[in-house]
Amino acid sequence: MLFLYNIGLWLYALLLRLLAPWVPKAAQWTAGRRGLLAHIRQTLLAETAPRVWFHCASLGEFEQGRPLLEAYRQQYPGHKLVLTFFSPSGYEICQGWPGADYIFYLPLDTAAHARAFLDAVQPRLVVFVKYEFWYHFLTELHRRRVPTICVSAIFRPGQAFFKPWGGLFRRMLGSFTHIFTQNEASTELLRRIGITRVSTAGDTRFDTVVATAAAPPKTLPVLTAFVADGAPVLVVGSSWPADIAVLTPALRTLAPTALRVLVAPHELHEAGLQQVEAVLPGRVLRYSRATADTAPAARILLIDSIGLLRELYRYGTLGYVGGAFGKGLHNTLEAAVFGLPLLFGPNFQKFEEAKDLVQRGGADAVKDAEELETALKFLVYNPAQRLPIVARNREYVRAQAGATSTIMRWLGKESSL
């Protein structure tokens, strides 16, 4: 199995190199690892402070790890934080984040790379966030007896860890000093296969969004002017073309008179921006071109800037979260913490918080444009029905917070830091 694992990674890297001339993300992944180990060695050569390594697959995992990174920084200010990413979508957005001292791509998982990386970083503690189980890195960390934990992990019976042929993957789990899961079901699955250094802490993203909601709002004059008339505001977060296609009939019906809409695409491609602009020709305004004077005349404000989504939900009455008409749902908690009644597509079953919100009546999963239009009209035209949903969603998010403090308590008691 290890032979197949190594060959699979080699083929994956080769494929990305072949695709690089035509696929921007493949080009970023490849270019980011060119001379990477030498760069890491040179960057850290003169660093003498204790180092802690946090690894996130991509941007979503970074958002889960962020509250722990921030808490660790506050509790251990003398330590240097090394943050790595596997995916360009995480690294490219977060490479300037001031909360970490060093931010790198993760080298491809080979035995030689793992040894060279750990020789350069020399971490006192390692934190893997949610996913990303790399055999050679974990094996080498275990051999060196470096405390290594996994946080916000979630497991399902169909994963390789729980298959008869999954011995290699079970060995990866056994390399961790401790695993903190999101729920009891994940904890029980691990215990059934003999992984006992495990406990349920919850999802650190709840801590992130609660802190965001409690922070003073940013001054955004364009948004303030856009919502000033008091009309209901639908925030469409992390939308893909499939989401816009499903939303289009409802927006053409409701946006001209009954609803204002803030649309934040997941990726800012020109073709996708133009797709939104085609929904209501002449009534869609790009955020980058808007002023406080011109924004009120538009009915759809198209957010063509990165980093605003969290703040957008403050201005919302309702939320639509994208991704669930494709590979999977994006972050619902950023909207739920503000109490927004939520809508999203049918592909949400792998997301515990989305299932919880649906079960509690705080969200509705729709299967097509017709269901979406019906659900949206009900919420727009029945404001009294929204009030209990608002309270329900806010309470749900706040009740789930606390994973970060649980993990930090463990670090204080169990680690040698």
Short mmCIF file of C-alpha atoms in Angstrom, two decimals:
data_model
loop_
_atom_site.label_atom_id
_atom_site.label_comp_id
_atom_site.label_asym_id
_atom_site.label_seq_id
_atom_site.Cartn_x
_atom_site.Cartn_y
_atom_site.Cartn_z
CA MET A 1 0.00 0.00 0.00
CA LEU A 2 2.87 2.42 0.77
CA PHE A 3 4.25 1.80 -2.73
CA LEU A 4 0.89 2.74 -4.25
CA TYR A 5 0.70 5.81 -1.97
CA ASN A 6 4.13 7.01 -3.13
CA ILE A 7 3.38 6.35 -6.79
CA GLY A 8 0.04 8.14 -6.48
CA LEU A 9 1.67 11.26 -5.07
CA TRP A 10 4.36 11.21 -7.76
CA LEU A 11 1.71 10.93 -10.49
CA TYR A 12 -0.30 13.73 -8.88
CA ALA A 13 2.71 16.06 -8.91
CA LEU A 14 3.51 15.09 -12.51
CA LEU A 15 -0.05 15.78 -13.60
CA LEU A 16 0.04 19.24 -12.04
CA ARG A 17 3.30 20.04 -13.80
CA LEU A 18 1.78 18.97 -17.11
CA LEU A 19 -1.34 21.06 -16.50
CA ALA A 20 0.54 24.12 -15.27
CA PRO A 21 0.70 25.94 -18.65
CA TRP A 22 -3.09 25.90 -18.89
CA VAL A 23 -4.43 25.70 -15.31
CA PRO A 24 -3.55 28.67 -13.03
CA LYS A 25 -3.88 26.74 -9.78
CA ALA A 26 -1.65 23.95 -11.08
CA ALA A 27 0.90 26.58 -12.10
CA GLN A 28 0.79 28.14 -8.62
CA TRP A 29 1.14 24.74 -6.93
CA THR A 30 4.15 23.87 -9.08
CA ALA A 31 5.88 27.24 -8.94
CA GLY A 32 5.36 27.50 -5.19
CA ARG A 33 7.34 24.31 -4.60
CA ARG A 34 10.25 25.15 -6.88
CA GLY A 35 13.28 25.49 -4.61
CA LEU A 36 10.97 25.37 -1.61
CA LEU A 37 13.12 23.39 0.83
CA ALA A 38 16.18 25.54 0.18
CA HIS A 39 14.01 28.64 0.73
CA ILE A 40 12.69 27.27 4.03
CA ARG A 41 16.19 26.36 5.25
CA GLN A 42 17.56 29.79 4.37
CA THR A 43 14.59 31.63 5.91
CA LEU A 44 14.82 29.80 9.23
CA LEU A 45 18.59 29.51 9.42
CA ALA A 46 19.07 32.31 11.96
CA GLU A 47 15.86 31.70 13.92
CA THR A 48 16.59 30.56 17.47
CA ALA A 49 13.17 30.87 19.16
CA PRO A 50 11.03 27.72 19.71
CA ARG A 51 8.90 26.99 16.67
CA VAL A 52 5.41 25.53 16.36
CA TRP A 53 4.16 24.24 13.03
CA PHE A 54 0.49 24.56 12.00
CA HIS A 55 -0.63 22.93 8.76
CA CYS A 56 -3.84 23.67 6.83
CA ALA A 57 -4.86 22.10 3.55
CA SER A 58 -6.48 25.25 2.21
CA LEU A 59 -8.42 28.37 3.11
CA GLY A 60 -11.31 26.56 4.79
CA GLU A 61 -8.99 24.70 7.12
CA PHE A 62 -7.15 27.94 7.86
CA GLU A 63 -10.41 29.46 9.07
CA GLN A 64 -10.81 26.48 11.39
CA GLY A 65 -7.25 26.76 12.64
CA ARG A 66 -7.17 30.52 12.94
CA PRO A 67 -8.68 30.86 16.43
CA LEU A 68 -6.19 28.29 17.73
CA LEU A 69 -3.29 30.09 16.04
CA GLU A 70 -4.41 33.36 17.62
CA ALA A 71 -4.91 31.79 21.05
CA TYR A 72 -1.52 30.11 20.87
CA ARG A 73 0.16 33.38 19.90
CA GLN A 74 -1.40 35.08 22.91
CA GLN A 75 -0.48 32.32 25.40
CA TYR A 76 3.05 31.68 24.07
CA PRO A 77 4.26 35.02 22.64
CA GLY A 78 7.89 33.90 22.66
CA HIS A 79 7.30 31.07 20.18
CA LYS A 80 7.46 31.45 16.40
CA LEU A 81 4.53 30.15 14.37
CA VAL A 82 5.20 28.36 11.07
CA LEU A 83 2.09 27.99 8.92
CA THR A 84 1.97 25.76 5.83
CA PHE A 85 -0.61 25.14 3.11
CA PHE A 86 -1.00 22.38 0.56
CA SER A 87 -3.33 24.30 -1.75
CA PRO A 88 -2.65 27.57 -3.60
CA SER A 89 -6.12 28.81 -2.66
CA GLY A 90 -4.99 28.89 0.96
CA TYR A 91 -1.40 30.01 0.51
CA GLU A 92 -2.02 32.78 -2.03
CA ILE A 93 -4.69 34.46 0.09
CA CYS A 94 -3.03 33.99 3.48
CA GLN A 95 0.66 34.46 2.67
CA GLY A 96 0.63 37.97 4.12
CA TRP A 97 -1.37 37.09 7.24
CA PRO A 98 0.35 38.75 10.22
CA GLY A 99 -0.70 36.09 12.73
CA ALA A 100 2.08 33.70 11.64
CA ASP A 101 5.79 34.39 11.59
CA TYR A 102 6.52 32.18 8.58
CA ILE A 103 4.16 30.96 5.86
CA PHE A 104 5.19 28.33 3.32
CA TYR A 105 3.80 25.77 0.94
CA LEU A 106 4.04 22.21 2.26
CA PRO A 107 6.57 20.14 0.30
CA LEU A 108 5.27 17.04 -1.41
CA ASP A 109 5.02 14.16 1.07
CA THR A 110 8.10 12.02 0.49
CA ALA A 111 10.42 10.53 3.10
CA ALA A 112 13.31 12.77 1.99
CA HIS A 113 11.16 15.90 1.96
CA ALA A 114 9.77 15.14 5.41
CA ARG A 115 13.25 14.76 6.90
CA ALA A 116 14.56 17.90 5.20
CA PHE A 117 11.54 19.99 6.16
CA LEU A 118 11.64 18.93 9.81
CA ASP A 119 15.40 19.46 9.96
CA ALA A 120 14.80 23.04 8.81
CA VAL A 121 11.73 23.85 10.89
CA GLN A 122 12.60 21.85 14.04
CA PRO A 123 9.09 22.21 15.51
CA ARG A 124 8.41 21.78 19.21
CA LEU A 125 4.75 21.06 18.47
CA VAL A 126 2.75 20.33 15.31
CA VAL A 127 -0.95 20.98 14.68
CA PHE A 128 -2.76 19.54 11.65
CA VAL A 129 -6.16 21.14 11.03
CA LYS A 130 -9.11 18.88 10.17
CA TYR A 131 -7.87 17.04 7.08
CA GLU A 132 -4.51 16.28 5.44
CA PHE A 133 -2.94 13.07 6.67
CA TRP A 134 0.53 12.77 5.14
CA TYR A 135 2.24 9.44 5.83
CA HIS A 136 5.90 10.46 5.64
CA PHE A 137 5.51 13.67 7.62
CA LEU A 138 3.51 11.93 10.34
CA THR A 139 5.86 8.96 10.48
CA GLU A 140 8.92 11.18 10.81
CA LEU A 141 7.26 13.34 13.46
CA HIS A 142 6.39 10.20 15.42
CA ARG A 143 9.95 8.89 15.08
CA ARG A 144 11.30 12.20 16.40
CA ARG A 145 8.75 12.19 19.23
CA VAL A 146 7.42 15.62 18.34
CA PRO A 147 3.98 16.20 19.95
CA THR A 148 1.57 16.20 17.01
CA ILE A 149 -2.16 16.87 17.28
CA CYS A 150 -5.05 17.02 14.86
CA VAL A 151 -7.87 19.48 15.57
CA SER A 152 -11.44 19.91 14.30
CA ALA A 153 -11.23 16.45 12.75
CA ILE A 154 -14.34 14.74 11.48
CA PHE A 155 -14.65 11.14 10.35
CA ARG A 156 -17.23 9.07 8.49
CA PRO A 157 -17.56 5.28 8.20
CA GLY A 158 -16.88 5.28 4.46
CA GLN A 159 -13.37 6.71 4.79
CA ALA A 160 -10.25 4.65 4.11
CA PHE A 161 -9.30 4.54 7.81
CA PHE A 162 -12.21 2.19 8.48
CA LYS A 163 -11.80 -0.16 5.50
CA PRO A 164 -10.17 -3.61 5.73
CA TRP A 165 -7.42 -2.42 3.37
CA GLY A 166 -6.87 0.86 5.26
CA GLY A 167 -3.93 -0.20 7.44
CA LEU A 168 -1.63 2.49 6.05
CA PHE A 169 -4.18 5.17 6.87
CA ARG A 170 -4.77 3.79 10.36
CA ARG A 171 -1.02 3.99 10.97
CA MET A 172 -1.18 7.67 10.11
CA LEU A 173 -3.81 8.21 12.78
CA GLY A 174 -1.71 6.27 15.26
CA SER A 175 1.14 8.74 14.73
CA PHE A 176 -0.78 11.56 16.36
CA THR A 177 -0.20 12.35 20.01
CA HIS A 178 -3.86 13.34 20.29
CA ILE A 179 -6.82 13.90 17.96
CA PHE A 180 -9.57 16.42 18.75
CA THR A 181 -12.75 15.64 16.85
CA GLN A 182 -15.77 17.78 16.06
CA ASN A 183 -18.34 15.29 17.34
CA GLU A 184 -18.87 12.17 19.40
CA ALA A 185 -19.62 10.05 16.33
CA SER A 186 -16.09 10.71 15.02
CA THR A 187 -14.58 9.95 18.41
CA GLU A 188 -16.43 6.65 18.61
CA LEU A 189 -15.33 5.64 15.09
CA LEU A 190 -11.70 6.17 16.04
CA ARG A 191 -12.02 4.22 19.27
CA ARG A 192 -13.48 1.28 17.39
CA ILE A 193 -10.25 0.94 15.40
CA GLY A 194 -8.04 1.28 18.47
CA ILE A 195 -7.28 5.02 18.35
CA THR A 196 -7.69 5.95 22.01
CA ARG A 197 -5.77 9.23 22.23
CA VAL A 198 -8.85 11.10 21.09
CA SER A 199 -11.45 13.43 22.57
CA THR A 200 -14.37 15.52 21.36
CA ALA A 201 -13.66 19.26 21.42
CA GLY A 202 -16.00 20.63 18.75
CA ASP A 203 -15.33 22.81 15.73
CA THR A 204 -13.00 25.79 16.20
CA ARG A 205 -14.82 27.68 13.42
CA PHE A 206 -17.58 28.45 15.91
CA ASP A 207 -15.04 30.42 17.94
CA THR A 208 -13.97 32.31 14.83
CA VAL A 209 -17.44 33.44 13.83
CA VAL A 210 -18.48 34.34 17.39
CA ALA A 211 -15.40 36.56 17.64
CA THR A 212 -16.21 38.12 14.26
CA ALA A 213 -19.76 38.92 15.31
CA ALA A 214 -18.55 40.46 18.56
CA ALA A 215 -15.93 42.66 16.89
CA PRO A 216 -16.77 46.27 15.99
CA PRO A 217 -18.12 46.44 12.44
CA LYS A 218 -15.93 47.90 9.74
CA THR A 219 -16.86 51.24 8.22
CA LEU A 220 -18.12 50.43 4.72
CA PRO A 221 -20.00 53.45 3.34
CA VAL A 222 -21.00 51.76 0.07
CA LEU A 223 -22.74 48.91 1.88
CA THR A 224 -24.36 51.23 4.38
CA ALA A 225 -25.83 53.30 1.55
CA PHE A 226 -26.93 50.22 -0.40
CA VAL A 227 -29.10 48.87 2.44
CA ALA A 228 -30.29 52.22 3.78
CA ASP A 229 -33.88 51.95 2.48
CA GLY A 230 -34.62 49.05 4.85
CA ALA A 231 -35.57 46.51 2.17
CA PRO A 232 -34.74 42.86 2.96
CA VAL A 233 -31.18 42.02 1.94
CA LEU A 234 -30.16 38.62 0.58
CA VAL A 235 -26.45 37.86 0.98
CA VAL A 236 -25.25 35.29 -1.54
CA GLY A 237 -21.96 33.99 -0.15
CA SER A 238 -19.30 31.97 -2.01
CA SER A 239 -21.43 31.48 -5.11
CA TRP A 240 -20.47 29.40 -8.13
CA PRO A 241 -22.02 29.61 -11.61
CA ALA A 242 -24.36 26.72 -10.72
CA ASP A 243 -25.68 28.72 -7.77
CA ILE A 244 -26.29 31.82 -9.87
CA ALA A 245 -28.15 29.74 -12.44
CA VAL A 246 -30.49 28.42 -9.75
CA LEU A 247 -30.90 31.85 -8.17
CA THR A 248 -31.61 33.72 -11.40
CA PRO A 249 -35.41 33.15 -11.65
CA ALA A 250 -35.98 34.24 -8.05
CA LEU A 251 -33.77 37.31 -8.37
CA ARG A 252 -35.49 38.42 -11.55
CA THR A 253 -38.81 38.19 -9.71
CA LEU A 254 -37.84 39.65 -6.33
CA ALA A 255 -34.84 41.92 -6.76
CA PRO A 256 -36.47 44.68 -8.85
CA THR A 257 -38.94 45.67 -6.11
CA ALA A 258 -38.87 43.48 -2.97
CA LEU A 259 -35.26 42.59 -2.29
CA ARG A 260 -31.72 43.88 -2.37
CA VAL A 261 -28.93 41.41 -3.06
CA LEU A 262 -25.24 41.23 -2.18
CA VAL A 263 -23.43 38.62 -4.28
CA ALA A 264 -19.93 37.45 -3.27
CA PRO A 265 -18.60 34.91 -5.83
CA HIS A 266 -16.23 32.22 -4.60
CA GLU A 267 -13.86 32.99 -7.46
CA LEU A 268 -13.55 36.36 -9.17
CA HIS A 269 -13.40 35.27 -12.80
CA GLU A 270 -14.64 37.79 -15.34
CA ALA A 271 -17.02 35.28 -16.93
CA GLY A 272 -18.63 34.62 -13.55
CA LEU A 273 -18.99 38.33 -12.80
CA GLN A 274 -20.64 38.86 -16.16
CA GLN A 275 -23.05 35.99 -15.45
CA VAL A 276 -24.29 37.85 -12.38
CA GLU A 277 -24.53 41.11 -14.31
CA ALA A 278 -26.75 39.40 -16.88
CA VAL A 279 -29.38 38.56 -14.24
CA LEU A 280 -30.71 42.13 -14.05
CA PRO A 281 -29.09 44.16 -16.82
CA GLY A 282 -28.48 47.70 -15.71
CA ARG A 283 -29.38 46.98 -12.06
CA VAL A 284 -26.16 45.18 -11.08
CA LEU A 285 -23.25 47.27 -9.82
CA ARG A 286 -19.75 46.03 -9.09
CA TYR A 287 -18.51 46.95 -5.63
CA SER A 288 -15.21 48.22 -7.02
CA ARG A 289 -17.08 50.75 -9.15
CA ALA A 290 -19.66 51.79 -6.55
CA THR A 291 -19.80 54.84 -4.31
CA ALA A 292 -22.15 55.73 -1.49
CA ASP A 293 -24.00 57.94 -3.98
CA THR A 294 -24.38 55.38 -6.78
CA ALA A 295 -24.98 52.18 -4.75
CA PRO A 296 -28.66 52.83 -3.83
CA ALA A 297 -29.70 52.89 -7.50
CA ALA A 298 -28.57 49.27 -7.96
CA ARG A 299 -30.56 46.23 -6.84
CA ILE A 300 -27.65 43.77 -6.88
CA LEU A 301 -24.24 44.75 -5.55
CA LEU A 302 -21.61 42.39 -6.96
CA ILE A 303 -18.68 42.03 -4.58
CA ASP A 304 -15.60 41.83 -6.80
CA SER A 305 -13.14 42.26 -3.91
CA ILE A 306 -11.64 39.57 -1.66
CA GLY A 307 -12.08 39.51 2.11
CA LEU A 308 -15.47 41.16 2.60
CA LEU A 309 -17.80 38.19 3.00
CA ARG A 310 -17.70 38.05 6.80
CA GLU A 311 -18.75 41.68 6.99
CA LEU A 312 -21.44 41.31 4.34
CA TYR A 313 -23.51 39.05 6.56
CA ARG A 314 -23.89 41.89 9.08
CA TYR A 315 -25.94 43.71 6.45
CA GLY A 316 -28.11 40.74 5.57
CA THR A 317 -31.66 39.72 6.29
CA LEU A 318 -31.37 36.34 4.56
CA GLY A 319 -28.47 34.22 3.41
CA TYR A 320 -27.77 31.88 0.53
CA VAL A 321 -24.53 29.90 0.84
CA GLY A 322 -23.02 28.53 -2.35
CA GLY A 323 -21.30 25.31 -3.29
CA ALA A 324 -24.03 22.78 -2.55
CA PHE A 325 -25.08 22.52 -6.19
CA GLY A 326 -21.52 21.37 -6.85
CA LYS A 327 -18.77 19.65 -4.84
CA GLY A 328 -19.96 20.81 -1.44
CA LEU A 329 -21.33 23.57 0.71
CA HIS A 330 -19.21 26.52 1.85
CA ASN A 331 -19.18 28.11 5.31
CA THR A 332 -22.68 28.53 6.74
CA LEU A 333 -21.53 29.61 10.20
CA GLU A 334 -20.38 33.05 9.05
CA ALA A 335 -24.01 33.80 8.21
CA ALA A 336 -25.70 31.83 10.99
CA VAL A 337 -23.88 33.73 13.75
CA PHE A 338 -25.76 36.84 12.64
CA GLY A 339 -29.03 34.92 12.71
CA LEU A 340 -29.69 34.92 8.98
CA PRO A 341 -32.23 32.31 7.83
CA LEU A 342 -30.26 30.24 5.32
CA LEU A 343 -30.82 28.57 1.98
CA PHE A 344 -28.45 26.30 0.08
CA GLY A 345 -28.38 23.43 -2.38
CA PRO A 346 -28.76 19.68 -1.81
CA ASN A 347 -25.10 18.64 -1.38
CA PHE A 348 -24.67 19.42 2.32
CA GLN A 349 -24.69 16.02 4.06
CA LYS A 350 -20.96 16.04 4.85
CA PHE A 351 -21.29 19.25 6.85
CA GLU A 352 -22.41 18.70 10.41
CA GLU A 353 -23.31 22.32 11.10
CA ALA A 354 -25.47 22.47 7.97
CA LYS A 355 -27.32 19.31 8.98
CA ASP A 356 -27.82 20.77 12.45
CA LEU A 357 -29.19 24.02 11.04
CA VAL A 358 -31.63 22.19 8.78
CA GLN A 359 -32.80 19.96 11.64
CA ARG A 360 -33.37 23.00 13.85
CA GLY A 361 -35.32 24.86 11.19
CA GLY A 362 -32.65 27.52 10.71
CA ALA A 363 -31.84 26.53 7.15
CA ASP A 364 -33.54 24.98 4.15
CA ALA A 365 -31.88 22.85 1.48
CA VAL A 366 -33.46 23.26 -1.96
CA LYS A 367 -33.06 20.96 -4.92
CA ASP A 368 -33.78 23.32 -7.83
CA ALA A 369 -34.66 26.86 -8.91
CA GLU A 370 -38.38 26.38 -8.30
CA GLU A 371 -37.90 25.28 -4.68
CA LEU A 372 -35.48 28.11 -4.11
CA GLU A 373 -37.87 30.75 -5.44
CA THR A 374 -40.70 29.41 -3.29
CA ALA A 375 -38.58 29.37 -0.13
CA LEU A 376 -37.14 32.83 -0.80
CA LYS A 377 -40.53 34.38 -1.45
CA PHE A 378 -41.87 32.96 1.80
CA LEU A 379 -39.00 34.47 3.80
CA VAL A 380 -39.18 37.83 2.03
CA TYR A 381 -42.94 38.29 2.34
CA ASN A 382 -43.33 36.88 5.87
CA PRO A 383 -40.99 38.88 8.11
CA ALA A 384 -42.65 37.62 11.31
CA GLN A 385 -41.67 34.07 10.37
CA ARG A 386 -38.02 35.07 10.22
CA LEU A 387 -37.79 36.24 13.86
CA PRO A 388 -37.68 32.81 15.57
CA ILE A 389 -35.18 31.59 12.97
CA VAL A 390 -32.87 34.51 13.72
CA ALA A 391 -32.88 33.74 17.44
CA ARG A 392 -32.48 30.00 16.80
CA ASN A 393 -29.44 30.36 14.56
CA ARG A 394 -27.67 32.82 16.84
CA GLU A 395 -28.18 30.60 19.85
CA TYR A 396 -27.03 27.48 18.01
CA VAL A 397 -23.71 29.04 17.00
CA ARG A 398 -22.98 30.51 20.41
CA ALA A 399 -23.78 27.26 22.17
CA GLN A 400 -21.19 25.38 20.07
CA ALA A 401 -18.28 27.73 20.80
CA GLY A 402 -15.41 26.71 23.07
CA ALA A 403 -13.30 24.21 21.11
CA THR A 404 -10.27 26.50 21.12
CA SER A 405 -10.17 26.83 24.89
CA THR A 406 -10.56 23.04 25.28
CA ILE A 407 -7.56 22.39 23.03
CA MET A 408 -5.48 25.11 24.67
CA ARG A 409 -6.17 23.59 28.10
CA TRP A 410 -4.87 20.26 26.83
CA LEU A 411 -1.73 21.93 25.49
CA GLY A 412 -1.13 23.58 28.83
CA LYS A 413 -1.49 20.30 30.74
CA GLU A 414 -0.09 17.69 28.40
CA SER A 415 2.56 19.32 26.24
CA SER A 416 6.08 20.21 27.30
CA LEU A 417 5.71 23.77 26.11
#
